[in-house]
Amino acid sequence: MRSARLVRAAAFAGLVLLPAWLPAQTAPAPLILRLPGSVRSAGLAGASVAVVGFAGSIFVNPTGIATIGSLSAEGAYERHPDRSTFGAAALAVRLGQFDFGAGYGRLRLRDTAAVPSNDLWVASAVYRFGLTAVGASLKYLTVEDSAGAVSQAVTGDVGLTVAVFDIMALAVSVQNLGRDAVSGPLLTLPTTTHLGFTLNLIDPQSTVRLLGTLEGVWTEGERGRTVWGLETGVVVGGVGLVGRLGNGAQPSGTGFSRWAYGAGVELGRLHVDWAYQDQSVFGAGLHRFGARWTP
């Protein structure tokens, strides 16, 4: 009898303690975190951590907004071949030695997808001293699966950029540092480090433009990858055309082709952008359109 009571007590203790020993239930990494938040970035195959000076840069590097003049606004939209959609918007302002930015992205997949809805909010703060800028972003994610279950999580990014006027920039960002589940299963948010260098090979104030950028990306649990991009064009009196080209291994799960292409119309402070990738998880022939305004 005594041994039977000991067995029952041990079984009861196991039922109580077992959940604490088991790993927490997790949900897959949101696909929206692997998509470029800016059309300019998409046209460079995602090589954009050191391409600074526009609002949409906060999706990859908090300090990407450090070189804006006073204000920058941006919007992007794409309708995929499988009829899913992605849209993003960002705004950044400069106040003395500080820059503040906010962004929102929404990925809406087909209703038959396992996770049809991804939403991302970003808020950034940057401090500039000399040629250097340091900053951080707070990100809030909401993911809804096909059964209607919602997972919400908070994470953060940090960044550092050294920009030598508008000639060159060296930047590093670390994304998804820490995570906290707000509701639902804990989202998988792999830490990703970007290190990049951008150089204007021709004075960007001249008629002919030529910019090159090289970037290394290391994502937790994946092999490192390298991406490069070129941007060139002719601008006269603030009006002109630019073309973009990028190549490199793309984020897992996106199905993106290595090559990406883009173009832009320069209309003074208004920049109208287009980007294209031949293959993606959403289907073949992916077009993205957007606009940037930098008064």
GROMACS .gro file of C-alpha atoms in nm:
model
  295
    1MET     CA    1   0.000   0.000   0.000
    2ARG     CA    2   0.276   0.237   0.091
    3SER     CA    3   0.453   0.175  -0.241
    4ALA     CA    4   0.125   0.233  -0.428
    5ARG     CA    5   0.079   0.568  -0.255
    6LEU     CA    6   0.436   0.664  -0.350
    7VAL     CA    7   0.370   0.575  -0.714
    8ARG     CA    8   0.049   0.783  -0.720
    9ALA     CA    9   0.231   1.077  -0.556
   10ALA     CA   10   0.513   1.058  -0.808
   11ALA     CA   11   0.268   1.047  -1.099
   12PHE     CA   12   0.080   1.351  -0.964
   13ALA     CA   13   0.405   1.545  -0.920
   14GLY     CA   14   0.504   1.458  -1.276
   15LEU     CA   15   0.176   1.590  -1.415
   16VAL     CA   16   0.224   1.916  -1.224
   17LEU     CA   17   0.591   1.970  -1.310
   18LEU     CA   18   0.603   1.835  -1.666
   19PRO     CA   19   0.461   2.150  -1.834
   20ALA     CA   20   0.740   2.358  -1.679
   21TRP     CA   21   1.002   2.128  -1.828
   22LEU     CA   22   0.852   2.124  -2.178
   23PRO     CA   23   0.960   2.396  -2.428
   24ALA     CA   24   0.710   2.676  -2.480
   25GLN     CA   25   0.485   2.640  -2.783
   26THR     CA   26   0.620   2.853  -3.066
   27ALA     CA   27   0.482   2.982  -3.395
   28PRO     CA   28   0.684   3.015  -3.719
   29ALA     CA   29   0.880   3.332  -3.797
   30PRO     CA   30   0.650   3.592  -3.958
   31LEU     CA   31   0.722   3.619  -4.330
   32ILE     CA   32   0.683   3.998  -4.316
   33LEU     CA   33   1.016   4.025  -4.131
   34ARG     CA   34   1.197   3.885  -4.436
   35LEU     CA   35   1.050   4.127  -4.691
   36PRO     CA   36   1.218   4.459  -4.782
   37GLY     CA   37   1.015   4.746  -4.640
   38SER     CA   38   1.119   4.991  -4.911
   39VAL     CA   39   1.093   4.976  -5.291
   40ARG     CA   40   1.443   5.121  -5.320
   41SER     CA   41   1.573   4.837  -5.102
   42ALA     CA   42   1.383   4.579  -5.309
   43GLY     CA   43   1.545   4.707  -5.629
   44LEU     CA   44   1.887   4.653  -5.470
   45ALA     CA   45   1.801   4.290  -5.379
   46GLY     CA   46   1.770   4.392  -5.015
   47ALA     CA   47   2.123   4.538  -4.986
   48SER     CA   48   2.021   4.850  -4.796
   49VAL     CA   49   2.148   4.858  -4.437
   50ALA     CA   50   2.401   5.128  -4.537
   51VAL     CA   51   2.174   5.303  -4.791
   52VAL     CA   52   2.056   5.585  -4.569
   53GLY     CA   53   1.851   5.903  -4.576
   54PHE     CA   54   1.493   5.785  -4.630
   55ALA     CA   55   1.209   5.684  -4.397
   56GLY     CA   56   1.172   5.324  -4.516
   57SER     CA   57   1.524   5.242  -4.399
   58ILE     CA   58   1.396   5.194  -4.042
   59PHE     CA   59   1.264   4.851  -4.141
   60VAL     CA   60   1.624   4.723  -4.161
   61ASN     CA   61   1.834   4.981  -3.972
   62PRO     CA   62   1.708   5.222  -3.703
   63THR     CA   63   1.988   5.468  -3.786
   64GLY     CA   64   1.909   5.473  -4.157
   65ILE     CA   65   1.707   5.791  -4.097
   66ALA     CA   66   2.000   5.976  -3.938
   67THR     CA   67   2.089   6.170  -4.254
   68ILE     CA   68   1.744   6.303  -4.347
   69GLY     CA   69   1.709   6.680  -4.376
   70SER     CA   70   1.397   6.761  -4.175
   71LEU     CA   71   1.130   6.513  -4.284
   72SER     CA   72   1.095   6.197  -4.490
   73ALA     CA   73   0.781   6.005  -4.583
   74GLU     CA   74   0.746   5.686  -4.784
   75GLY     CA   75   0.485   5.440  -4.902
   76ALA     CA   76   0.502   5.109  -5.092
   77TYR     CA   77   0.252   4.862  -5.234
   78GLU     CA   78   0.265   4.536  -5.425
   79ARG     CA   79   0.000   4.295  -5.548
   80HIS     CA   80   0.143   3.949  -5.590
   81PRO     CA   81   0.076   3.703  -5.873
   82ASP     CA   82  -0.116   3.481  -5.628
   83ARG     CA   83  -0.338   3.783  -5.539
   84SER     CA   84  -0.185   3.833  -5.195
   85THR     CA   85  -0.075   4.190  -5.113
   86PHE     CA   86   0.192   4.377  -4.920
   87GLY     CA   87   0.195   4.742  -4.820
   88ALA     CA   88   0.423   4.957  -4.606
   89ALA     CA   89   0.447   5.319  -4.494
   90ALA     CA   90   0.706   5.510  -4.292
   91LEU     CA   91   0.762   5.861  -4.160
   92ALA     CA   92   1.076   6.016  -4.010
   93VAL     CA   93   1.146   6.360  -3.861
   94ARG     CA   94   1.460   6.537  -3.744
   95LEU     CA   95   1.467   6.736  -3.420
   96GLY     CA   96   1.808   6.881  -3.342
   97GLN     CA   97   2.052   6.596  -3.289
   98PHE     CA   98   1.769   6.342  -3.271
   99ASP     CA   99   1.570   6.161  -3.538
  100PHE     CA  100   1.243   5.979  -3.480
  101GLY     CA  101   1.069   5.737  -3.713
  102ALA     CA  102   0.760   5.520  -3.732
  103GLY     CA  103   0.655   5.256  -3.981
  104TYR     CA  104   0.381   5.006  -4.053
  105GLY     CA  105   0.373   4.703  -4.281
  106ARG     CA  106   0.093   4.461  -4.366
  107LEU     CA  107   0.121   4.132  -4.553
  108ARG     CA  108  -0.210   3.974  -4.649
  109LEU     CA  109  -0.189   3.625  -4.799
  110ARG     CA  110  -0.463   3.410  -4.945
  111ASP     CA  111  -0.722   3.279  -4.700
  112THR     CA  112  -0.599   2.926  -4.769
  113ALA     CA  113  -0.249   3.010  -4.637
  114ALA     CA  114  -0.147   2.874  -4.296
  115VAL     CA  115  -0.079   3.230  -4.172
  116PRO     CA  116  -0.280   3.468  -4.393
  117SER     CA  117  -0.223   3.790  -4.196
  118ASN     CA  118   0.104   3.956  -4.082
  119ASP     CA  119   0.120   4.308  -3.932
  120LEU     CA  120   0.431   4.497  -3.821
  121TRP     CA  121   0.465   4.830  -3.636
  122VAL     CA  122   0.806   4.995  -3.589
  123ALA     CA  123   0.912   5.298  -3.381
  124SER     CA  124   1.271   5.426  -3.391
  125ALA     CA  125   1.482   5.684  -3.207
  126VAL     CA  126   1.828   5.796  -3.319
  127TYR     CA  127   2.097   6.019  -3.167
  128ARG     CA  128   2.361   6.178  -3.391
  129PHE     CA  129   2.702   6.307  -3.286
  130GLY     CA  130   2.956   6.408  -3.547
  131LEU     CA  131   2.957   6.156  -3.830
  132THR     CA  132   2.812   5.880  -3.611
  133ALA     CA  133   2.454   5.786  -3.531
  134VAL     CA  134   2.327   5.528  -3.282
  135GLY     CA  135   1.967   5.421  -3.245
  136ALA     CA  136   1.713   5.157  -3.157
  137SER     CA  137   1.372   5.039  -3.273
  138LEU     CA  138   1.083   4.878  -3.093
  139LYS     CA  139   0.878   4.639  -3.308
  140TYR     CA  140   0.531   4.500  -3.246
  141LEU     CA  141   0.409   4.205  -3.451
  142THR     CA  142   0.065   4.053  -3.494
  143VAL     CA  143   0.014   3.726  -3.679
  144GLU     CA  144  -0.320   3.554  -3.741
  145ASP     CA  145  -0.338   3.196  -3.863
  146SER     CA  146  -0.606   3.035  -4.079
  147ALA     CA  147  -0.798   2.919  -3.770
  148GLY     CA  148  -0.826   3.277  -3.642
  149ALA     CA  149  -0.571   3.235  -3.360
  150VAL     CA  150  -0.370   3.553  -3.303
  151SER     CA  151  -0.009   3.570  -3.183
  152GLN     CA  152   0.139   3.904  -3.075
  153ALA     CA  153   0.500   3.976  -2.980
  154VAL     CA  154   0.740   4.261  -2.909
  155THR     CA  155   1.106   4.270  -3.012
  156GLY     CA  156   1.372   4.528  -3.089
  157ASP     CA  157   1.656   4.633  -3.321
  158VAL     CA  158   1.972   4.836  -3.265
  159GLY     CA  159   2.186   5.011  -3.523
  160LEU     CA  160   2.496   5.221  -3.580
  161THR     CA  161   2.582   5.425  -3.888
  162VAL     CA  162   2.893   5.627  -3.972
  163ALA     CA  163   2.811   5.855  -4.266
  164VAL     CA  164   3.076   6.076  -4.427
  165PHE     CA  165   2.849   6.349  -4.561
  166ASP     CA  166   2.676   6.205  -4.871
  167ILE     CA  167   2.991   6.030  -4.998
  168MET     CA  168   2.998   5.701  -4.807
  169ALA     CA  169   2.839   5.517  -4.516
  170LEU     CA  170   2.926   5.218  -4.299
  171ALA     CA  171   2.638   5.065  -4.105
  172VAL     CA  172   2.553   4.771  -3.884
  173SER     CA  173   2.219   4.663  -3.743
  174VAL     CA  174   2.111   4.375  -3.524
  175GLN     CA  175   1.746   4.281  -3.556
  176ASN     CA  176   1.511   4.091  -3.325
  177LEU     CA  177   1.710   4.127  -3.004
  178GLY     CA  178   1.498   3.963  -2.737
  179ARG     CA  179   1.130   3.887  -2.767
  180ASP     CA  180   0.828   3.892  -2.544
  181ALA     CA  181   0.497   3.725  -2.622
  182VAL     CA  182   0.198   3.952  -2.570
  183SER     CA  183  -0.059   3.687  -2.655
  184GLY     CA  184  -0.076   3.349  -2.825
  185PRO     CA  185   0.218   3.117  -2.898
  186LEU     CA  186   0.567   3.269  -2.881
  187LEU     CA  187   0.673   3.379  -3.230
  188THR     CA  188   1.002   3.256  -3.372
  189LEU     CA  189   1.210   3.573  -3.425
  190PRO     CA  190   1.564   3.478  -3.531
  191THR     CA  191   1.831   3.738  -3.456
  192THR     CA  192   1.972   3.884  -3.779
  193THR     CA  193   2.285   4.097  -3.819
  194HIS     CA  194   2.345   4.323  -4.120
  195LEU     CA  195   2.683   4.484  -4.196
  196GLY     CA  196   2.709   4.705  -4.502
  197PHE     CA  197   2.911   4.967  -4.685
  198THR     CA  198   2.783   5.221  -4.939
  199LEU     CA  199   2.991   5.449  -5.160
  200ASN     CA  200   2.884   5.719  -5.404
  201LEU     CA  201   3.136   5.657  -5.682
  202ILE     CA  202   3.034   5.989  -5.842
  203ASP     CA  203   2.940   6.307  -5.657
  204PRO     CA  204   2.564   6.266  -5.590
  205GLN     CA  205   2.517   6.640  -5.655
  206SER     CA  206   2.639   6.605  -6.014
  207THR     CA  207   2.433   6.516  -6.322
  208VAL     CA  208   2.540   6.152  -6.337
  209ARG     CA  209   2.472   5.933  -6.033
  210LEU     CA  210   2.649   5.609  -5.940
  211LEU     CA  211   2.614   5.439  -5.601
  212GLY     CA  212   2.739   5.098  -5.495
  213THR     CA  213   2.658   4.899  -5.181
  214LEU     CA  214   2.782   4.570  -5.037
  215GLU     CA  215   2.623   4.389  -4.743
  216GLY     CA  216   2.672   4.077  -4.535
  217VAL     CA  217   2.377   3.919  -4.353
  218TRP     CA  218   2.388   3.660  -4.076
  219THR     CA  219   2.062   3.508  -3.951
  220GLU     CA  220   2.045   3.280  -3.648
  221GLY     CA  221   2.032   2.917  -3.757
  222GLU     CA  222   2.116   2.995  -4.122
  223ARG     CA  223   2.425   3.034  -4.337
  224GLY     CA  224   2.560   3.385  -4.388
  225ARG     CA  225   2.490   3.552  -4.721
  226THR     CA  226   2.626   3.843  -4.923
  227VAL     CA  227   2.425   4.091  -5.129
  228TRP     CA  228   2.535   4.382  -5.348
  229GLY     CA  229   2.355   4.656  -5.534
  230LEU     CA  230   2.415   4.939  -5.782
  231GLU     CA  231   2.213   5.254  -5.844
  232THR     CA  232   2.288   5.479  -6.142
  233GLY     CA  233   2.115   5.746  -6.345
  234VAL     CA  234   2.106   6.098  -6.481
  235VAL     CA  235   1.945   6.389  -6.295
  236VAL     CA  236   1.931   6.744  -6.433
  237GLY     CA  237   1.787   7.025  -6.226
  238GLY     CA  238   1.641   6.776  -5.979
  239VAL     CA  239   1.457   6.582  -6.252
  240GLY     CA  240   1.581   6.254  -6.396
  241LEU     CA  241   1.581   5.876  -6.412
  242VAL     CA  242   1.775   5.618  -6.210
  243GLY     CA  243   1.811   5.244  -6.248
  244ARG     CA  244   1.888   4.981  -5.985
  245LEU     CA  245   2.037   4.634  -5.990
  246GLY     CA  246   2.106   4.389  -5.709
  247ASN     CA  247   2.223   4.033  -5.664
  248GLY     CA  248   2.281   3.788  -5.381
  249ALA     CA  249   2.136   3.506  -5.174
  250GLN     CA  250   1.790   3.599  -5.047
  251PRO     CA  251   1.617   3.540  -4.710
  252SER     CA  252   1.493   3.184  -4.659
  253GLY     CA  253   1.122   3.133  -4.705
  254THR     CA  254   1.080   3.415  -4.959
  255GLY     CA  255   1.164   3.221  -5.274
  256PHE     CA  256   1.314   3.541  -5.416
  257SER     CA  257   1.543   3.513  -5.718
  258ARG     CA  258   1.903   3.626  -5.668
  259TRP     CA  259   1.869   3.910  -5.917
  260ALA     CA  260   1.651   4.215  -5.857
  261TYR     CA  261   1.591   4.520  -6.073
  262GLY     CA  262   1.447   4.863  -6.014
  263ALA     CA  263   1.401   5.213  -6.149
  264GLY     CA  264   1.302   5.552  -6.021
  265VAL     CA  265   1.179   5.888  -6.145
  266GLU     CA  266   1.336   6.185  -5.966
  267LEU     CA  267   1.103   6.485  -5.942
  268GLY     CA  268   1.285   6.720  -5.709
  269ARG     CA  269   1.201   6.608  -5.356
  270LEU     CA  270   0.960   6.340  -5.482
  271HIS     CA  271   1.098   6.001  -5.584
  272VAL     CA  272   0.872   5.745  -5.757
  273ASP     CA  273   1.014   5.392  -5.740
  274TRP     CA  274   0.958   5.052  -5.901
  275ALA     CA  275   1.123   4.715  -5.827
  276TYR     CA  276   1.100   4.371  -5.986
  277GLN     CA  277   1.203   4.016  -5.901
  278ASP     CA  278   1.158   3.727  -6.139
  279GLN     CA  279   1.068   3.465  -5.877
  280SER     CA  280   0.914   3.466  -5.530
  281VAL     CA  281   0.711   3.249  -5.297
  282PHE     CA  282   0.412   3.453  -5.418
  283GLY     CA  283   0.464   3.355  -5.783
  284ALA     CA  284   0.667   3.466  -6.084
  285GLY     CA  285   0.704   3.829  -6.187
  286LEU     CA  286   0.686   4.032  -5.864
  287HIS     CA  287   0.639   4.410  -5.910
  288ARG     CA  288   0.651   4.667  -5.632
  289PHE     CA  289   0.567   5.038  -5.655
  290GLY     CA  290   0.626   5.322  -5.411
  291ALA     CA  291   0.705   5.686  -5.353
  292ARG     CA  292   0.942   5.878  -5.126
  293TRP     CA  293   0.913   6.242  -5.029
  294THR     CA  294   1.205   6.425  -4.868
  295PRO     CA  295   1.134   6.799  -4.831
   0.00000   0.00000   0.00000
